[in-house]
PDB file of C-alpha atoms in Angstrom:
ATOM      1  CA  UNK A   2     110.922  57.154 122.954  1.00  0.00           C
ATOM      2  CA  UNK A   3     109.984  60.579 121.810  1.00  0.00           C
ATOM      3  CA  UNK A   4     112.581  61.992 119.535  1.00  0.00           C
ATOM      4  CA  UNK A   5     112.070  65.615 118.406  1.00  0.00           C
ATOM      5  CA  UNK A   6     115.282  67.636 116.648  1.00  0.00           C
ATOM      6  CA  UNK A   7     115.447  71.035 116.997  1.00  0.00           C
ATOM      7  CA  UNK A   8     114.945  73.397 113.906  1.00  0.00           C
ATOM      8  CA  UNK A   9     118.074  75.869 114.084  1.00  0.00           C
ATOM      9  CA  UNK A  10     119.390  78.446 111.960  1.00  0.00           C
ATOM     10  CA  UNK A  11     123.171  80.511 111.643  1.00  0.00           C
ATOM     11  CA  UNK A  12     124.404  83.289 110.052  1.00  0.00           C
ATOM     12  CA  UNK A  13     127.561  83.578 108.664  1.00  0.00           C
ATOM     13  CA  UNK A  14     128.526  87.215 108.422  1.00  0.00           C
ATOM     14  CA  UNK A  15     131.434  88.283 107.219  1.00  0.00           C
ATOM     15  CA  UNK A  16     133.371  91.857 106.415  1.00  0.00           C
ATOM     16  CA  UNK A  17     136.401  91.866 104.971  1.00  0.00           C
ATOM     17  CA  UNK A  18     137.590  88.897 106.765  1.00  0.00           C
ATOM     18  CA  UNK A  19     135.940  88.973 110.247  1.00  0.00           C
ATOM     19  CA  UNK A  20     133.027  87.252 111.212  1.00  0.00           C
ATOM     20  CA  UNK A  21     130.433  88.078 113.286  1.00  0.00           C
ATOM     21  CA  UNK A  22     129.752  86.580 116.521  1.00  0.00           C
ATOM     22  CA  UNK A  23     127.921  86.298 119.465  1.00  0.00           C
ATOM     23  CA  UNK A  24     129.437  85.741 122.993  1.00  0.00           C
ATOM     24  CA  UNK A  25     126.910  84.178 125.386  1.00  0.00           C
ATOM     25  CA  UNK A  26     126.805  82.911 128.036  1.00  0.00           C
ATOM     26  CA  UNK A  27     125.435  78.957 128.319  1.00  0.00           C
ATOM     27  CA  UNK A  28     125.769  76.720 131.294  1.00  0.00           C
ATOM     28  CA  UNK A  29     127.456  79.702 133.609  1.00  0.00           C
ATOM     29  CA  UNK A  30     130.243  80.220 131.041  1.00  0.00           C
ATOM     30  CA  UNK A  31     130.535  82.474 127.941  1.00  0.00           C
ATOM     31  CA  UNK A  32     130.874  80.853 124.619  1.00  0.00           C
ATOM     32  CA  UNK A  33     131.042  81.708 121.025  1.00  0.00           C
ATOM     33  CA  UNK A  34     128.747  81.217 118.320  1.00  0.00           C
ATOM     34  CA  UNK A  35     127.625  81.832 115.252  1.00  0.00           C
ATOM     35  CA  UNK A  36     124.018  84.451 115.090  1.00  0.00           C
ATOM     36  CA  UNK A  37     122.008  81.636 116.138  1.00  0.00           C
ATOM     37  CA  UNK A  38     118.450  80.105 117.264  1.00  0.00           C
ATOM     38  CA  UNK A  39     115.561  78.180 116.858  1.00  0.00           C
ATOM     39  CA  UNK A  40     113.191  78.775 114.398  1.00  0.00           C
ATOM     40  CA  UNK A  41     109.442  80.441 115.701  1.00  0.00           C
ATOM     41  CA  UNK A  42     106.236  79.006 114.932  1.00  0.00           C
ATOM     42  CA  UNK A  43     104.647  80.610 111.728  1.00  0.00           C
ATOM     43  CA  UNK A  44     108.065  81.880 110.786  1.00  0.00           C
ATOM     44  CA  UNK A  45     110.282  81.099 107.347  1.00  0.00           C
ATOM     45  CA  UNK A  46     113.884  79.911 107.855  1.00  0.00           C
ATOM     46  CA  UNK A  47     115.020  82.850 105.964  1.00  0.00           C
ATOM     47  CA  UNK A  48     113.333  84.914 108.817  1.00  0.00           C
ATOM     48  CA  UNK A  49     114.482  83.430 111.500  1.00  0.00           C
ATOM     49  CA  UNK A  50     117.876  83.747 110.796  1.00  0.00           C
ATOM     50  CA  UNK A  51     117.304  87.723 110.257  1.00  0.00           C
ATOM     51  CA  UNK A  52     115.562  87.930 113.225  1.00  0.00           C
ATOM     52  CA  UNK A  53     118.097  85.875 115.308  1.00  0.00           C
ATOM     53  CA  UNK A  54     120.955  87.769 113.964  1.00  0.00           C
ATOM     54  CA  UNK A  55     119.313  91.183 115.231  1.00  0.00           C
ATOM     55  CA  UNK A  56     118.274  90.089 118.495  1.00  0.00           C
ATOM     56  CA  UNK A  57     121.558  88.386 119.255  1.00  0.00           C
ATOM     57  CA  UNK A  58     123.995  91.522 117.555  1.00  0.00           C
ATOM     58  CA  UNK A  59     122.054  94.549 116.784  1.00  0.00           C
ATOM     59  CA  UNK A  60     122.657  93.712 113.066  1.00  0.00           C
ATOM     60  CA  UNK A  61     120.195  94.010 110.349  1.00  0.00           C
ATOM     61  CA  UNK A  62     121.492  91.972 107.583  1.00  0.00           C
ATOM     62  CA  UNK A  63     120.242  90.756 104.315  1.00  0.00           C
ATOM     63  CA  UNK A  64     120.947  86.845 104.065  1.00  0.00           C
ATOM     64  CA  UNK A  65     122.303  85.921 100.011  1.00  0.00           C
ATOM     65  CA  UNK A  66     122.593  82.212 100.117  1.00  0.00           C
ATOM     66  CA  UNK A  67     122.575  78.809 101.827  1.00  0.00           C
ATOM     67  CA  UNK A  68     125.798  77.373 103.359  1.00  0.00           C
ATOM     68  CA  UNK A  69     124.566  74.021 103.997  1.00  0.00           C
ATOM     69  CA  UNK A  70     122.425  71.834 106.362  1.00  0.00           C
ATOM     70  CA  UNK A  71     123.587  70.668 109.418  1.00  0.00           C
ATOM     71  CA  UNK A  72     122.957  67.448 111.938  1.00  0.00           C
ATOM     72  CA  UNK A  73     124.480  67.823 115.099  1.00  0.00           C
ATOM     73  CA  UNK A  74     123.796  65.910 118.386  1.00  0.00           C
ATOM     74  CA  UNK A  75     125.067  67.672 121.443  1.00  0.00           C
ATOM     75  CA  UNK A  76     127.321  65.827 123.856  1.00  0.00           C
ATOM     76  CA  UNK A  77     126.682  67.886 126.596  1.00  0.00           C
ATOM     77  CA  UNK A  78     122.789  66.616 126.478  1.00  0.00           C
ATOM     78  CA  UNK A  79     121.993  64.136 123.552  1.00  0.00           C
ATOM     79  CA  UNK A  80     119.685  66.606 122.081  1.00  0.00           C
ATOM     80  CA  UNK A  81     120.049  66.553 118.126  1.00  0.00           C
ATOM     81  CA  UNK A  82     119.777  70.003 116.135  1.00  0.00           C
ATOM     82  CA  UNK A  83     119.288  70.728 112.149  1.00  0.00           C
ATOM     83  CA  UNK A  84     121.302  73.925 111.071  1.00  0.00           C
ATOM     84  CA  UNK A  85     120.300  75.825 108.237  1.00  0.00           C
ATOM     85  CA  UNK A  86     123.314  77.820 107.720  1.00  0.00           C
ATOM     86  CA  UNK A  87     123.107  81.257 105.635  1.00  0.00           C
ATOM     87  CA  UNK A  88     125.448  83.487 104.460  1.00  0.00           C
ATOM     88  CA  UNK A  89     124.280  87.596 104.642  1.00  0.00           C
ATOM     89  CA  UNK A  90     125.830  90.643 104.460  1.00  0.00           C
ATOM     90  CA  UNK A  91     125.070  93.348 106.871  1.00  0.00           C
ATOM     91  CA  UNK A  92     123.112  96.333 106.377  1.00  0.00           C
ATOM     92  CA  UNK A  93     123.051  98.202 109.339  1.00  0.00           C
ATOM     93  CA  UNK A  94     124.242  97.779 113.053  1.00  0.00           C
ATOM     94  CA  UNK A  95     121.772  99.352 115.466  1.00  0.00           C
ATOM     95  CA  UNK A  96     123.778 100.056 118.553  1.00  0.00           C
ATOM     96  CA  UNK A  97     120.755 100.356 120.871  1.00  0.00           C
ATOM     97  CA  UNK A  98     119.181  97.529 120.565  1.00  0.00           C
ATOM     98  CA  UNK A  99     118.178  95.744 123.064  1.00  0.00           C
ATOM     99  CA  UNK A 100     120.038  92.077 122.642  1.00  0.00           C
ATOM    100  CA  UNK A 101     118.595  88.535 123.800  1.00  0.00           C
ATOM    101  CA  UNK A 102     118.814  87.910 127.122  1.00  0.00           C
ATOM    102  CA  UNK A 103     122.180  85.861 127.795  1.00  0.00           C
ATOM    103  CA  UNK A 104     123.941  87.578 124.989  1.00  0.00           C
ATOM    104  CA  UNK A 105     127.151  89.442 126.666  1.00  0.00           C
ATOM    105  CA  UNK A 106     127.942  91.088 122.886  1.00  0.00           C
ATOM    106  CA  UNK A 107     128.766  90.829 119.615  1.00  0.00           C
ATOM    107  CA  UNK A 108     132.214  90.587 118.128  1.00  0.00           C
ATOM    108  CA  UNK A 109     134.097  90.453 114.821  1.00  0.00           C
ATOM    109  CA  UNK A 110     136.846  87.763 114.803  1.00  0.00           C
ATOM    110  CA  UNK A 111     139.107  86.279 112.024  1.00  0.00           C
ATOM    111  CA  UNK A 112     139.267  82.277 111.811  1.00  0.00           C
ATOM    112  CA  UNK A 113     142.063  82.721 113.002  1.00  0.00           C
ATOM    113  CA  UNK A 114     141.370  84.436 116.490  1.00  0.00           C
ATOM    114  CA  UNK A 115     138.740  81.832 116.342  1.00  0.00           C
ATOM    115  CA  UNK A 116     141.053  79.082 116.247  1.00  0.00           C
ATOM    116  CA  UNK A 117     142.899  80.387 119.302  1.00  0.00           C
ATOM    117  CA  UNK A 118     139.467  80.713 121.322  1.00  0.00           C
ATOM    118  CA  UNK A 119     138.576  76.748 120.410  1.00  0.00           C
ATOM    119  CA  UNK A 120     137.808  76.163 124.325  1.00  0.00           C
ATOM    120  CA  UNK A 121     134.873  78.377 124.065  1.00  0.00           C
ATOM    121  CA  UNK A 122     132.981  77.634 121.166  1.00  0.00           C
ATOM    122  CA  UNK A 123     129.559  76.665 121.018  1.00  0.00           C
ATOM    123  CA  UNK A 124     129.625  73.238 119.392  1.00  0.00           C
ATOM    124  CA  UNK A 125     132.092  72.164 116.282  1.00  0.00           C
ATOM    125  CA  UNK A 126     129.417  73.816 113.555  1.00  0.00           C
ATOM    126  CA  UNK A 127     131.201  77.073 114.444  1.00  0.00           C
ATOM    127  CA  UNK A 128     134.032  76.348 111.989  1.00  0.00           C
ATOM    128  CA  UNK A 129     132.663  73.832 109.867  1.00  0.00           C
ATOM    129  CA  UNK A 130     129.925  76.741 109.009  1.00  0.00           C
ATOM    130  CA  UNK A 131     132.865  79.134 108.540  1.00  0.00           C
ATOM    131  CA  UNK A 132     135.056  76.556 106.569  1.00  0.00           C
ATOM    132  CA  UNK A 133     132.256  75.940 104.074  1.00  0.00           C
ATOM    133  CA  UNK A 134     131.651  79.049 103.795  1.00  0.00           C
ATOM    134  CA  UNK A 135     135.150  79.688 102.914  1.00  0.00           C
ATOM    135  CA  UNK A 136     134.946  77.224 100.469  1.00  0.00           C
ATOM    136  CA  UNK A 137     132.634  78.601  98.642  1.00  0.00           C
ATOM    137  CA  UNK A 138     129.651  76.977  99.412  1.00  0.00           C
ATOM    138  CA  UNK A 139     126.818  78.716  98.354  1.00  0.00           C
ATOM    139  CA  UNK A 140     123.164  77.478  97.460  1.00  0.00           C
ATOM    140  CA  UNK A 141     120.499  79.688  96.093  1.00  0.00           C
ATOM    141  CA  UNK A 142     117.991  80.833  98.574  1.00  0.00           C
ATOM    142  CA  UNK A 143     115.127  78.976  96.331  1.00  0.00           C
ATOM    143  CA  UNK A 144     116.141  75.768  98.080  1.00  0.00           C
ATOM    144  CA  UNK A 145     114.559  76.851 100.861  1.00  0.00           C
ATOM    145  CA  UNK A 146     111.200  76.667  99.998  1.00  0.00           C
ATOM    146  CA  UNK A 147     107.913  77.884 101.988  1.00  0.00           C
ATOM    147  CA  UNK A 148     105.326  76.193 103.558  1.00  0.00           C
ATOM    148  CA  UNK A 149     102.304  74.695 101.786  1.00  0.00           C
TER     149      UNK A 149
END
């Protein structure tokens, strides 16, 4: 058997008590995630999750810490994911940028509205990332370290 997890990262952006999100859409219906993707050859985690953020939002943002690490397996087809889950702050929205393909916007949403949009999240990590987060979970950017 050839088992081979996927390298993810998040962002967790938040202003003043909204989050930033991406609406998508994923298996012909639109869910909500977190700034999200998979990490590009010759790429650092820290980039990747500033480049996904942009291409998925239009936001340039400057990531400040680790949230955590993530295992998830996905019901919907067994494949297993690690999250590396940042918190940034944004710098700059760029309203003309051209988002990912499959990305029908960006939003800014309280937990709570969130809550009351459960049917069309992503996976689970959406609030676990948020509730850490919220927690105060943060983890200096030194533990990710670069490549050899």
């Amino acid at each position: 058997m050839n088992w081979h997890p996927h390298i993810t990262v998040a962002t967790i952006v938040e202003n003043h008590g909204r989050f930033l999100m991406v609406e998508e859409s994923k298996g012909g219906r639109a869910v909500l995630n977190q700034p999200a993707g998979h990490l590009d050859p010759n790429e650092t985690l820290i980039e990747a999750a500033i480049r996904e953020t942009l291409e998925e939002t239009g936001w340039d943002v400057e990531p400040t810490s680790v949230i955590g690490i993530y295992l998830y397996t996905a019901p919907s087809n067994g494949v297993t994911y690690q999250r590396v889950c940042f918190a940034a702050k944004p710098l700059k929205h760029n309203p003309d940028y051209q988002l990912d393909d499959g990305i029908l916007g960006a939003k800014w949403l309280t937990r709570a509205e969130l809550l009351e949009q459960r049917e069309h999240w992503r996976s689970e990590l959406i609030i676990r990332c948020i509730d850490d987060y919220l927690a105060g979970h943060r983890h200096s950017l030194a533990l990710i370290r670069p490549s050899l």
